[in-house]
Amino acid sequence: MKNITTTAGEALGSHQDSLTAGVRGPLLMQDYALIEKLAHQNRERIPERTMHAKGSGAHGTLTITHDISRYTKADIFSEVGKETPLFLRFSTVAGERGAADAERDVRGFAIKLYTQEGNWDLVGNNTPIFFVADPYKFPDFAHTQKRDPRTNMRSSTAMWDFWSLTPESLHQITILFSDRGLPISYRHMHGFGSHTYSFINKNNKRTWVKFHFKTQQGIKNMTNEEGNKIIANDRESSQKDLYESIENKDFPKWDFKIQIMSEEQANNHKDNPFDLTKVWSQKEYPLIDVGILELNKNPNNYFNEVEQVSFSPSNVIPGIALSPDKMLQARGFAYPDAQRYRVGTHYEALPINRPICEVNTYHKDGSMSFEDINKKAGIIYEPNSFDGAKEDSQYLEPSYALEGNAARYDRSLENDHFYQARDLFNLMDDSQKNQLFSNIAAAMDGVPSEIIKKQLALFEQISSNYAAGVKMALE
């Protein structure tokens, strides 16, 4: 028989009754087993993510099917047939942990690839763009998606007020309220890295790259009415679909593709190629096949794996780097900082986050400090005269040119926020346009008329038919 113990290993003589002063007496503070049990329960839930709180995840592999080594020296792409283990977390963006899976929302598509050169975290969404391009605006956007502090309810007014004053959001709004804004499951949607990243090849030449994951299951979406029927009976519809498909060995797959842009092309591109509210034309920069992503194993413990998995766009590997994308650069700080607060200082030492390669840092102490983090206790600084880990110049990234004065630039003065949303709108058939109008009108219920007028004026700059369609749906 195994003895039940405290977390320090002390065997307990009783696990049924608290220590009290007499049969009817009060509790005694010296009942440390009780205190430990209650204190642990208080900490069984880590703070939920500010965004992407509701999620599902699975393990899988990325298999390389095409040679792209001319663009990047990353070992993950070094040979056709190479397999890399990964963990993918899907999520809804705005809702809390208790939100329903079938709500209209952007979906997160975050991948942690465990490579021999370190973890590569590709943290994206099911849309190739986002609502804002400057991180200065992101906390404000996030507040519009959360609960009003006075009513403790989601506020359509806050949402549309912000959007009506932020024209760069129009492209993402058009996607969110289109038929693709409500996927039937995580398996039936595309994924995107969204940001522009760097590829660096063995000759230290840089190109810019965007990442795409095209579902092999086909795109399938729902109307608001269909989603509401599902929510009435099942708030975990996407979780159930993903879990059961993998358990039944119907492993979901995505085709992994990239777009490539040279530094010269970027310098002459009509838009800022690092603007997160814009896509690159696939006619100008066609998709290039890379590999296949497959999910083939469910988590053994949801909390340990799906809740504690911690992503950051700053986790890159040699041959992959960041770019001047402002949102990407800010996320490179904000994500690991959020994980240190949410999970703990040494969150990357947890099994779900731990790299499969050797890790050598000079980080010291802090919460969750495992005994093997600082292997050589006496060497906690660098440079040192001992056998401590040292830098290697072969991992330096090539430079790229910067120009201009340090200032807070108003990007709207030279930025067309309307043409890509117009291109998307013109691609829609009549049925898709009517869904768009109806979905927007439903989301505007209760919004003050002056805010609706401002938003209609923005739609008018996309297309008079766009504005007229929404206006008619509102009547």
CSV table of C-alpha atoms in Angstrom, one decimal:
chain,number,residue,atom,x,y,z
A,1,MET,CA,0.0,0.0,0.0
A,2,LYS,CA,1.2,3.5,-0.9
A,3,ASN,CA,1.2,6.1,1.9
A,4,ILE,CA,-0.5,9.4,1.3
A,5,THR,CA,2.0,12.2,2.0
A,6,THR,CA,2.5,15.9,2.1
A,7,THR,CA,4.2,17.5,-1.0
A,8,ALA,CA,7.4,17.3,1.0
A,9,GLY,CA,6.9,13.5,1.3
A,10,GLU,CA,5.8,13.2,5.0
A,11,ALA,CA,3.4,10.3,5.4
A,12,LEU,CA,0.0,11.4,6.9
A,13,GLY,CA,-1.8,9.4,9.6
A,14,SER,CA,-5.2,10.9,8.7
A,15,HIS,CA,-6.6,12.4,5.5
A,16,GLN,CA,-10.2,12.6,6.6
A,17,ASP,CA,-10.4,14.9,9.6
A,18,SER,CA,-9.0,18.3,10.4
A,19,LEU,CA,-7.1,18.9,13.6
A,20,THR,CA,-9.4,20.7,16.1
A,21,ALA,CA,-9.5,21.7,19.8
A,22,GLY,CA,-11.9,19.1,20.9
A,23,VAL,CA,-14.7,17.4,19.0
A,24,ARG,CA,-16.6,20.6,18.5
A,25,GLY,CA,-13.7,22.9,18.8
A,26,PRO,CA,-12.2,25.3,16.2
A,27,LEU,CA,-9.4,24.4,13.8
A,28,LEU,CA,-5.8,24.6,14.9
A,29,MET,CA,-3.3,26.6,12.8
A,30,GLN,CA,-0.8,23.9,13.2
A,31,ASP,CA,-2.7,21.6,10.9
A,32,TYR,CA,-0.2,22.2,8.1
A,33,ALA,CA,-1.7,19.3,6.0
A,34,LEU,CA,-5.0,21.1,5.9
A,35,ILE,CA,-3.4,24.5,5.2
A,36,GLU,CA,-1.3,22.9,2.4
A,37,LYS,CA,-4.4,21.3,0.9
A,38,LEU,CA,-6.4,24.5,0.9
A,39,ALA,CA,-3.5,26.6,-0.3
A,40,HIS,CA,-2.9,24.3,-3.2
A,41,GLN,CA,-6.5,24.3,-4.2
A,42,ASN,CA,-6.4,28.1,-4.3
A,43,ARG,CA,-3.6,27.8,-6.8
A,44,GLU,CA,-5.0,25.0,-9.0
A,45,ARG,CA,-6.0,27.5,-11.6
A,46,ILE,CA,-3.4,29.8,-13.1
A,47,PRO,CA,-4.6,33.1,-14.3
A,48,GLU,CA,-6.3,32.7,-17.6
A,49,ARG,CA,-4.8,34.3,-20.7
A,50,THR,CA,-5.9,37.8,-21.2
A,51,MET,CA,-6.7,36.9,-24.8
A,52,HIS,CA,-7.1,33.4,-26.2
A,53,ALA,CA,-8.3,32.1,-22.9
A,54,LYS,CA,-10.5,29.3,-24.2
A,55,GLY,CA,-8.5,26.7,-26.1
A,56,SER,CA,-7.9,23.2,-27.4
A,57,GLY,CA,-4.7,21.5,-28.3
A,58,ALA,CA,-3.0,18.4,-29.7
A,59,HIS,CA,0.4,17.0,-30.4
A,60,GLY,CA,1.6,16.3,-34.0
A,61,THR,CA,4.3,16.5,-36.5
A,62,LEU,CA,5.5,18.8,-39.3
A,63,THR,CA,6.9,16.8,-42.2
A,64,ILE,CA,8.9,18.6,-44.9
A,65,THR,CA,7.9,17.7,-48.5
A,66,HIS,CA,9.7,20.3,-50.5
A,67,ASP,CA,13.2,21.8,-50.4
A,68,ILE,CA,13.3,25.5,-49.3
A,69,SER,CA,16.9,25.5,-48.1
A,70,ARG,CA,17.8,28.2,-50.6
A,71,TYR,CA,15.8,30.6,-48.4
A,72,THR,CA,16.7,29.4,-44.9
A,73,LYS,CA,19.4,27.6,-43.0
A,74,ALA,CA,17.0,26.4,-40.3
A,75,ASP,CA,17.6,22.8,-39.6
A,76,ILE,CA,13.9,22.0,-39.5
A,77,PHE,CA,13.9,22.5,-43.3
A,78,SER,CA,17.3,20.9,-44.0
A,79,GLU,CA,16.0,17.8,-45.9
A,80,VAL,CA,12.8,16.5,-47.5
A,81,GLY,CA,11.1,13.9,-45.2
A,82,LYS,CA,12.4,15.5,-42.0
A,83,GLU,CA,9.8,15.3,-39.2
A,84,THR,CA,9.6,17.7,-36.3
A,85,PRO,CA,7.3,17.1,-33.2
A,86,LEU,CA,5.0,20.0,-32.4
A,87,PHE,CA,2.1,21.0,-30.2
A,88,LEU,CA,-0.7,23.1,-31.6
A,89,ARG,CA,-3.2,25.2,-29.5
A,90,PHE,CA,-6.4,26.5,-31.1
A,91,SER,CA,-8.4,29.1,-29.3
A,92,THR,CA,-11.1,31.8,-29.5
A,93,VAL,CA,-9.6,35.2,-29.0
A,94,ALA,CA,-12.0,37.4,-27.1
A,95,GLY,CA,-14.0,35.0,-24.8
A,96,GLU,CA,-13.1,33.8,-21.3
A,97,ARG,CA,-12.4,30.2,-20.3
A,98,GLY,CA,-16.2,29.5,-20.2
A,99,ALA,CA,-16.9,31.0,-23.6
A,100,ALA,CA,-18.6,28.7,-26.2
A,101,ASP,CA,-16.6,27.3,-29.0
A,102,ALA,CA,-19.2,28.2,-31.6
A,103,GLU,CA,-19.2,31.9,-31.0
A,104,ARG,CA,-18.2,34.3,-33.8
A,105,ASP,CA,-14.6,35.2,-33.1
A,106,VAL,CA,-11.1,35.1,-34.6
A,107,ARG,CA,-9.5,31.7,-33.8
A,108,GLY,CA,-5.9,31.4,-32.5
A,109,PHE,CA,-3.6,29.0,-34.3
A,110,ALA,CA,-0.4,28.7,-32.2
A,111,ILE,CA,2.3,26.1,-32.9
A,112,LYS,CA,5.3,25.1,-30.8
A,113,LEU,CA,7.8,23.1,-32.9
A,114,TYR,CA,10.4,21.2,-30.8
A,115,THR,CA,13.4,21.5,-33.1
A,116,GLN,CA,17.0,20.4,-32.5
A,117,GLU,CA,18.0,24.0,-32.5
A,118,GLY,CA,15.4,25.1,-29.9
A,119,ASN,CA,11.7,25.8,-29.8
A,120,TRP,CA,10.2,27.7,-32.7
A,121,ASP,CA,6.8,29.2,-31.7
A,122,LEU,CA,4.7,30.3,-34.7
A,123,VAL,CA,1.8,32.2,-33.0
A,124,GLY,CA,-0.9,33.1,-35.4
A,125,ASN,CA,-4.6,33.1,-36.1
A,126,ASN,CA,-7.1,31.7,-38.7
A,127,THR,CA,-6.9,35.1,-40.5
A,128,PRO,CA,-3.8,36.4,-42.3
A,129,ILE,CA,-4.3,39.9,-40.8
A,130,PHE,CA,-5.4,41.7,-37.6
A,131,PHE,CA,-7.5,44.6,-36.4
A,132,VAL,CA,-4.5,47.0,-35.6
A,133,ALA,CA,-1.0,47.4,-36.9
A,134,ASP,CA,0.5,49.3,-34.0
A,135,PRO,CA,1.0,47.7,-30.5
A,136,TYR,CA,0.2,51.0,-28.9
A,137,LYS,CA,-3.5,50.3,-29.8
A,138,PHE,CA,-3.6,46.7,-28.8
A,139,PRO,CA,-4.5,47.0,-25.1
A,140,ASP,CA,-7.3,49.4,-26.1
A,141,PHE,CA,-8.6,46.9,-28.6
A,142,ALA,CA,-8.4,44.1,-26.1
A,143,HIS,CA,-10.5,46.2,-23.6
A,144,THR,CA,-13.3,46.5,-26.2
A,145,GLN,CA,-13.5,42.8,-26.4
A,146,LYS,CA,-13.8,42.2,-22.7
A,147,ARG,CA,-16.5,43.0,-20.1
A,148,ASP,CA,-17.6,46.6,-19.3
A,149,PRO,CA,-16.4,47.3,-15.7
A,150,ARG,CA,-19.8,48.8,-14.8
A,151,THR,CA,-22.2,46.3,-16.3
A,152,ASN,CA,-19.9,43.3,-16.4
A,153,MET,CA,-21.3,42.5,-19.8
A,154,ARG,CA,-19.7,42.5,-23.3
A,155,SER,CA,-20.2,45.9,-24.9
A,156,SER,CA,-21.1,46.2,-28.6
A,157,THR,CA,-20.9,49.9,-28.2
A,158,ALA,CA,-17.3,49.8,-27.1
A,159,MET,CA,-16.4,47.4,-29.9
A,160,TRP,CA,-18.0,49.4,-32.7
A,161,ASP,CA,-16.9,52.8,-31.3
A,162,PHE,CA,-13.3,51.7,-31.4
A,163,TRP,CA,-13.6,50.2,-34.9
A,164,SER,CA,-15.4,53.2,-36.3
A,165,LEU,CA,-12.5,55.3,-35.1
A,166,THR,CA,-9.9,52.9,-36.4
A,167,PRO,CA,-10.2,52.5,-40.2
A,168,GLU,CA,-7.3,50.0,-40.3
A,169,SER,CA,-9.6,47.4,-38.7
A,170,LEU,CA,-11.9,47.3,-41.8
A,171,HIS,CA,-10.1,44.4,-43.5
A,172,GLN,CA,-10.3,42.2,-40.4
A,173,ILE,CA,-13.9,43.3,-39.7
A,174,THR,CA,-14.9,42.1,-43.2
A,175,ILE,CA,-13.4,38.7,-42.6
A,176,LEU,CA,-14.8,38.4,-39.0
A,177,PHE,CA,-18.4,39.0,-40.1
A,178,SER,CA,-18.1,37.1,-43.3
A,179,ASP,CA,-19.0,33.4,-43.5
A,180,ARG,CA,-15.4,32.5,-42.5
A,181,GLY,CA,-15.9,34.3,-39.2
A,182,LEU,CA,-17.6,31.3,-37.7
A,183,PRO,CA,-15.8,28.0,-38.6
A,184,ILE,CA,-17.6,24.8,-37.9
A,185,SER,CA,-14.5,23.4,-36.1
A,186,TYR,CA,-10.8,24.0,-35.7
A,187,ARG,CA,-10.1,21.3,-38.3
A,188,HIS,CA,-12.0,23.1,-41.0
A,189,MET,CA,-10.2,26.4,-41.1
A,190,HIS,CA,-6.8,27.7,-42.3
A,191,GLY,CA,-4.0,29.0,-40.1
A,192,PHE,CA,-1.6,31.8,-40.7
A,193,GLY,CA,1.5,33.2,-39.1
A,194,SER,CA,0.0,36.5,-40.0
A,195,HIS,CA,3.1,38.5,-39.4
A,196,THR,CA,6.1,39.0,-41.7
A,197,TYR,CA,9.2,37.1,-40.5
A,198,SER,CA,12.8,36.9,-41.8
A,199,PHE,CA,14.3,33.9,-43.5
A,200,ILE,CA,18.1,33.8,-43.4
A,201,ASN,CA,20.0,31.3,-45.6
A,202,LYS,CA,23.4,29.7,-45.3
A,203,ASN,CA,25.0,32.6,-47.2
A,204,ASN,CA,23.5,35.0,-44.6
A,205,LYS,CA,21.1,36.4,-47.1
A,206,ARG,CA,17.7,37.7,-45.8
A,207,THR,CA,14.3,37.4,-47.4
A,208,TRP,CA,11.0,38.2,-45.9
A,209,VAL,CA,8.4,35.4,-45.4
A,210,LYS,CA,4.8,34.8,-44.5
A,211,PHE,CA,3.5,31.4,-43.3
A,212,HIS,CA,0.3,29.7,-44.3
A,213,PHE,CA,-1.4,26.5,-43.3
A,214,LYS,CA,-4.2,25.3,-45.6
A,215,THR,CA,-6.6,22.8,-44.1
A,216,GLN,CA,-6.9,19.5,-46.0
A,217,GLN,CA,-10.3,18.9,-44.4
A,218,GLY,CA,-11.8,21.8,-46.4
A,219,ILE,CA,-13.2,25.1,-45.2
A,220,LYS,CA,-16.6,24.7,-43.4
A,221,ASN,CA,-18.4,27.5,-41.7
A,222,MET,CA,-21.7,28.1,-39.9
A,223,THR,CA,-24.3,30.8,-39.8
A,224,ASN,CA,-25.1,32.6,-36.6
A,225,GLU,CA,-28.3,30.6,-36.3
A,226,GLU,CA,-26.4,27.3,-36.7
A,227,GLY,CA,-23.8,28.4,-34.2
A,228,ASN,CA,-26.5,29.3,-31.6
A,229,LYS,CA,-28.2,25.9,-31.9
A,230,ILE,CA,-24.9,24.2,-31.2
A,231,ILE,CA,-24.1,26.5,-28.2
A,232,ALA,CA,-27.5,25.7,-26.7
A,233,ASN,CA,-26.5,22.0,-26.4
A,234,ASP,CA,-22.7,22.0,-26.4
A,235,ARG,CA,-20.3,24.8,-25.4
A,236,GLU,CA,-17.2,22.6,-26.2
A,237,SER,CA,-18.2,21.7,-29.8
A,238,SER,CA,-14.7,22.4,-31.3
A,239,GLN,CA,-12.9,20.7,-28.4
A,240,LYS,CA,-15.2,17.6,-28.8
A,241,ASP,CA,-14.6,17.5,-32.6
A,242,LEU,CA,-10.9,17.8,-32.4
A,243,TYR,CA,-10.5,15.3,-29.5
A,244,GLU,CA,-12.8,12.7,-31.1
A,245,SER,CA,-11.3,13.0,-34.6
A,246,ILE,CA,-7.8,12.2,-33.2
A,247,GLU,CA,-9.1,9.4,-31.0
A,248,ASN,CA,-10.8,7.9,-34.0
A,249,LYS,CA,-7.4,8.2,-35.9
A,250,ASP,CA,-9.0,10.7,-38.4
A,251,PHE,CA,-5.9,12.9,-38.0
A,252,PRO,CA,-6.4,16.5,-39.2
A,253,LYS,CA,-3.8,17.8,-41.7
A,254,TRP,CA,-2.8,21.2,-43.1
A,255,ASP,CA,-0.6,21.9,-46.1
A,256,PHE,CA,2.2,24.2,-45.0
A,257,LYS,CA,3.1,26.9,-47.5
A,258,ILE,CA,5.1,30.2,-47.6
A,259,GLN,CA,5.2,33.5,-49.4
A,260,ILE,CA,8.7,35.0,-50.1
A,261,MET,CA,9.6,38.6,-50.7
A,262,SER,CA,13.1,39.9,-51.3
A,263,GLU,CA,14.5,42.9,-49.5
A,264,GLU,CA,14.5,44.8,-52.8
A,265,GLN,CA,10.9,43.9,-53.5
A,266,ALA,CA,10.0,45.1,-50.0
A,267,ASN,CA,11.7,48.4,-50.5
A,268,ASN,CA,9.6,49.0,-53.6
A,269,HIS,CA,6.3,47.5,-52.4
A,270,LYS,CA,3.3,49.7,-52.7
A,271,ASP,CA,2.3,49.1,-49.0
A,272,ASN,CA,4.4,48.6,-45.9
A,273,PRO,CA,5.0,44.9,-46.2
A,274,PHE,CA,5.3,44.7,-42.4
A,275,ASP,CA,1.8,46.1,-41.8
A,276,LEU,CA,-0.3,43.4,-40.0
A,277,THR,CA,-3.5,44.8,-41.4
A,278,LYS,CA,-2.4,43.9,-45.0
A,279,VAL,CA,-1.9,40.8,-47.0
A,280,TRP,CA,0.6,40.1,-49.7
A,281,SER,CA,-0.9,39.5,-53.1
A,282,GLN,CA,-0.6,35.8,-54.0
A,283,LYS,CA,-0.4,36.7,-57.7
A,284,GLU,CA,2.7,38.8,-57.0
A,285,TYR,CA,4.1,36.5,-54.3
A,286,PRO,CA,2.7,33.0,-55.0
A,287,LEU,CA,2.4,30.3,-52.3
A,288,ILE,CA,5.3,27.9,-52.2
A,289,ASP,CA,4.8,24.3,-50.9
A,290,VAL,CA,6.8,23.3,-47.8
A,291,GLY,CA,5.3,20.4,-45.9
A,292,ILE,CA,2.4,18.8,-44.1
A,293,LEU,CA,1.3,19.5,-40.5
A,294,GLU,CA,-0.6,16.6,-38.9
A,295,LEU,CA,-2.2,16.3,-35.4
A,296,ASN,CA,-2.2,12.8,-34.2
A,297,LYS,CA,-2.1,12.6,-30.4
A,298,ASN,CA,-4.4,14.1,-27.8
A,299,PRO,CA,-3.0,15.6,-24.5
A,300,ASN,CA,-2.9,13.3,-21.5
A,301,ASN,CA,-3.6,16.1,-19.2
A,302,TYR,CA,-5.5,19.2,-20.4
A,303,PHE,CA,-4.1,21.5,-17.7
A,304,ASN,CA,-0.5,20.4,-17.9
A,305,GLU,CA,-0.4,20.7,-21.7
A,306,VAL,CA,-3.1,23.0,-23.1
A,307,GLU,CA,-3.3,25.4,-20.2
A,308,GLN,CA,0.4,25.6,-19.4
A,309,VAL,CA,1.7,25.6,-22.9
A,310,SER,CA,3.3,29.0,-23.3
A,311,PHE,CA,4.0,30.6,-26.7
A,312,SER,CA,6.1,33.6,-27.8
A,313,PRO,CA,6.9,34.9,-31.3
A,314,SER,CA,10.3,35.7,-29.9
A,315,ASN,CA,11.1,31.9,-29.8
A,316,VAL,CA,12.8,31.5,-33.2
A,317,ILE,CA,15.7,29.4,-34.4
A,318,PRO,CA,18.8,30.0,-36.5
A,319,GLY,CA,17.5,30.8,-40.1
A,320,ILE,CA,14.3,32.4,-38.9
A,321,ALA,CA,14.1,35.8,-37.3
A,322,LEU,CA,11.7,38.7,-36.7
A,323,SER,CA,11.1,41.7,-38.9
A,324,PRO,CA,10.3,45.4,-38.6
A,325,ASP,CA,6.6,44.4,-38.1
A,326,LYS,CA,5.7,46.6,-35.1
A,327,MET,CA,3.1,44.2,-33.7
A,328,LEU,CA,5.5,41.3,-34.0
A,329,GLN,CA,8.3,43.1,-32.2
A,330,ALA,CA,5.9,44.1,-29.4
A,331,ARG,CA,4.6,40.6,-29.1
A,332,GLY,CA,8.1,39.4,-28.8
A,333,PHE,CA,8.2,41.1,-25.4
A,334,ALA,CA,4.6,40.9,-24.3
A,335,TYR,CA,4.1,37.2,-24.7
A,336,PRO,CA,7.0,35.9,-22.6
A,337,ASP,CA,6.3,38.6,-20.1
A,338,ALA,CA,2.7,37.4,-19.9
A,339,GLN,CA,3.8,33.8,-19.4
A,340,ARG,CA,6.2,34.8,-16.6
A,341,TYR,CA,3.2,36.4,-14.8
A,342,ARG,CA,0.6,33.8,-15.7
A,343,VAL,CA,2.5,30.6,-15.3
A,344,GLY,CA,5.8,31.4,-13.5
A,345,THR,CA,9.3,32.6,-13.9
A,346,HIS,CA,10.7,29.3,-15.3
A,347,TYR,CA,7.6,28.4,-17.4
A,348,GLU,CA,9.8,27.1,-20.2
A,349,ALA,CA,11.2,24.4,-17.9
A,350,LEU,CA,7.8,22.7,-17.8
A,351,PRO,CA,7.6,19.6,-19.9
A,352,ILE,CA,5.1,21.0,-22.5
A,353,ASN,CA,7.4,24.0,-23.0
A,354,ARG,CA,10.8,22.5,-22.5
A,355,PRO,CA,13.1,22.4,-25.6
A,356,ILE,CA,14.4,19.0,-26.7
A,357,CYS,CA,17.9,20.5,-27.2
A,358,GLU,CA,20.3,21.5,-24.4
A,359,VAL,CA,19.4,24.8,-22.6
A,360,ASN,CA,22.2,27.0,-21.1
A,361,THR,CA,21.2,30.3,-19.5
A,362,TYR,CA,22.3,32.5,-16.6
A,363,HIS,CA,18.8,33.0,-15.3
A,364,LYS,CA,18.7,32.6,-11.5
A,365,ASP,CA,16.1,31.8,-8.9
A,366,GLY,CA,12.5,33.0,-9.2
A,367,SER,CA,9.4,31.0,-8.8
A,368,MET,CA,9.3,27.4,-10.3
A,369,SER,CA,13.1,27.1,-10.2
A,370,PHE,CA,13.9,23.5,-10.8
A,371,GLU,CA,17.1,22.0,-9.5
A,372,ASP,CA,18.6,21.3,-12.9
A,373,ILE,CA,18.1,24.8,-14.3
A,374,ASN,CA,21.4,26.0,-13.0
A,375,LYS,CA,23.5,23.0,-13.5
A,376,LYS,CA,26.7,24.6,-12.2
A,377,ALA,CA,25.6,26.6,-9.1
A,378,GLY,CA,28.8,28.6,-8.8
A,379,ILE,CA,28.7,30.0,-12.4
A,380,ILE,CA,25.8,32.4,-12.4
A,381,TYR,CA,27.3,35.2,-14.4
A,382,GLU,CA,28.9,35.9,-17.8
A,383,PRO,CA,31.6,36.4,-18.9
A,384,ASN,CA,33.4,34.0,-16.6
A,385,SER,CA,36.8,32.3,-16.4
A,386,PHE,CA,35.3,28.9,-16.0
A,387,ASP,CA,33.5,26.4,-18.3
A,388,GLY,CA,30.4,28.5,-18.7
A,389,ALA,CA,28.3,28.8,-21.8
A,390,LYS,CA,29.5,31.4,-24.3
A,391,GLU,CA,28.2,33.2,-27.3
A,392,ASP,CA,29.0,32.1,-30.9
A,393,SER,CA,29.2,34.7,-33.6
A,394,GLN,CA,27.9,32.3,-36.3
A,395,TYR,CA,24.4,32.8,-34.9
A,396,LEU,CA,24.4,36.5,-35.5
A,397,GLU,CA,21.7,37.7,-37.8
A,398,PRO,CA,22.6,39.8,-40.9
A,399,SER,CA,21.8,43.5,-40.6
A,400,TYR,CA,19.1,45.3,-42.5
A,401,ALA,CA,19.0,49.0,-43.3
A,402,LEU,CA,17.0,51.5,-41.2
A,403,GLU,CA,16.3,55.1,-42.0
A,404,GLY,CA,14.2,58.0,-40.7
A,405,ASN,CA,13.9,60.1,-37.6
A,406,ALA,CA,12.6,58.9,-34.3
A,407,ALA,CA,9.0,60.1,-34.1
A,408,ARG,CA,5.4,59.0,-33.6
A,409,TYR,CA,4.3,58.8,-37.2
A,410,ASP,CA,0.6,59.0,-38.2
A,411,ARG,CA,0.4,56.1,-40.6
A,412,SER,CA,-3.1,57.0,-41.8
A,413,LEU,CA,-1.7,59.9,-43.8
A,414,GLU,CA,-0.2,57.6,-46.3
A,415,ASN,CA,-2.1,54.3,-45.8
A,416,ASP,CA,-5.0,53.1,-47.8
A,417,HIS,CA,-7.1,51.1,-45.3
A,418,PHE,CA,-9.9,50.4,-47.8
A,419,TYR,CA,-8.6,48.7,-51.0
A,420,GLN,CA,-7.8,45.3,-49.6
A,421,ALA,CA,-11.2,45.1,-47.8
A,422,ARG,CA,-12.7,46.2,-51.1
A,423,ASP,CA,-10.9,43.4,-53.0
A,424,LEU,CA,-12.2,40.9,-50.5
A,425,PHE,CA,-15.8,42.3,-50.7
A,426,ASN,CA,-15.7,42.1,-54.5
A,427,LEU,CA,-14.7,38.4,-54.3
A,428,MET,CA,-17.9,37.5,-52.3
A,429,ASP,CA,-20.9,36.2,-54.1
A,430,ASP,CA,-24.4,37.6,-53.3
A,431,SER,CA,-25.1,35.0,-50.6
A,432,GLN,CA,-21.8,35.8,-48.8
A,433,LYS,CA,-22.4,39.5,-49.0
A,434,ASN,CA,-25.9,39.1,-47.5
A,435,GLN,CA,-24.4,37.0,-44.7
A,436,LEU,CA,-21.9,39.8,-44.1
A,437,PHE,CA,-24.6,42.5,-43.9
A,438,SER,CA,-26.7,40.4,-41.6
A,439,ASN,CA,-23.9,39.5,-39.3
A,440,ILE,CA,-22.7,43.1,-38.9
A,441,ALA,CA,-26.3,44.3,-38.3
A,442,ALA,CA,-26.8,41.7,-35.6
A,443,ALA,CA,-23.5,42.7,-33.9
A,444,MET,CA,-24.6,46.4,-34.0
A,445,ASP,CA,-27.8,45.7,-31.9
A,446,GLY,CA,-28.0,48.4,-29.2
A,447,VAL,CA,-25.1,50.5,-30.6
A,448,PRO,CA,-25.8,54.3,-30.6
A,449,SER,CA,-26.8,55.7,-34.0
A,450,GLU,CA,-23.9,58.2,-34.2
A,451,ILE,CA,-21.4,55.3,-33.9
A,452,ILE,CA,-23.3,53.3,-36.6
A,453,LYS,CA,-23.2,56.4,-38.8
A,454,LYS,CA,-19.4,56.6,-38.5
A,455,GLN,CA,-19.0,53.0,-39.3
A,456,LEU,CA,-21.3,53.2,-42.3
A,457,ALA,CA,-19.2,56.1,-43.6
A,458,LEU,CA,-16.1,53.8,-43.4
A,459,PHE,CA,-18.0,51.0,-45.2
A,460,GLU,CA,-18.9,53.6,-47.9
A,461,GLN,CA,-15.3,54.2,-48.6
A,462,ILE,CA,-14.9,50.5,-49.3
A,463,SER,CA,-18.0,50.2,-51.5
A,464,SER,CA,-21.3,52.0,-51.7
A,465,ASN,CA,-22.9,48.6,-52.0
A,466,TYR,CA,-21.2,47.5,-48.7
A,467,ALA,CA,-22.6,50.5,-46.8
A,468,ALA,CA,-26.0,50.2,-48.4
A,469,GLY,CA,-26.2,46.5,-47.6
A,470,VAL,CA,-25.4,47.0,-44.0
A,471,LYS,CA,-27.8,49.9,-43.7
A,472,MET,CA,-30.7,47.9,-45.2
A,473,ALA,CA,-29.9,45.0,-42.8
A,474,LEU,CA,-30.2,47.4,-39.9
A,475,GLU,CA,-33.7,48.6,-40.9
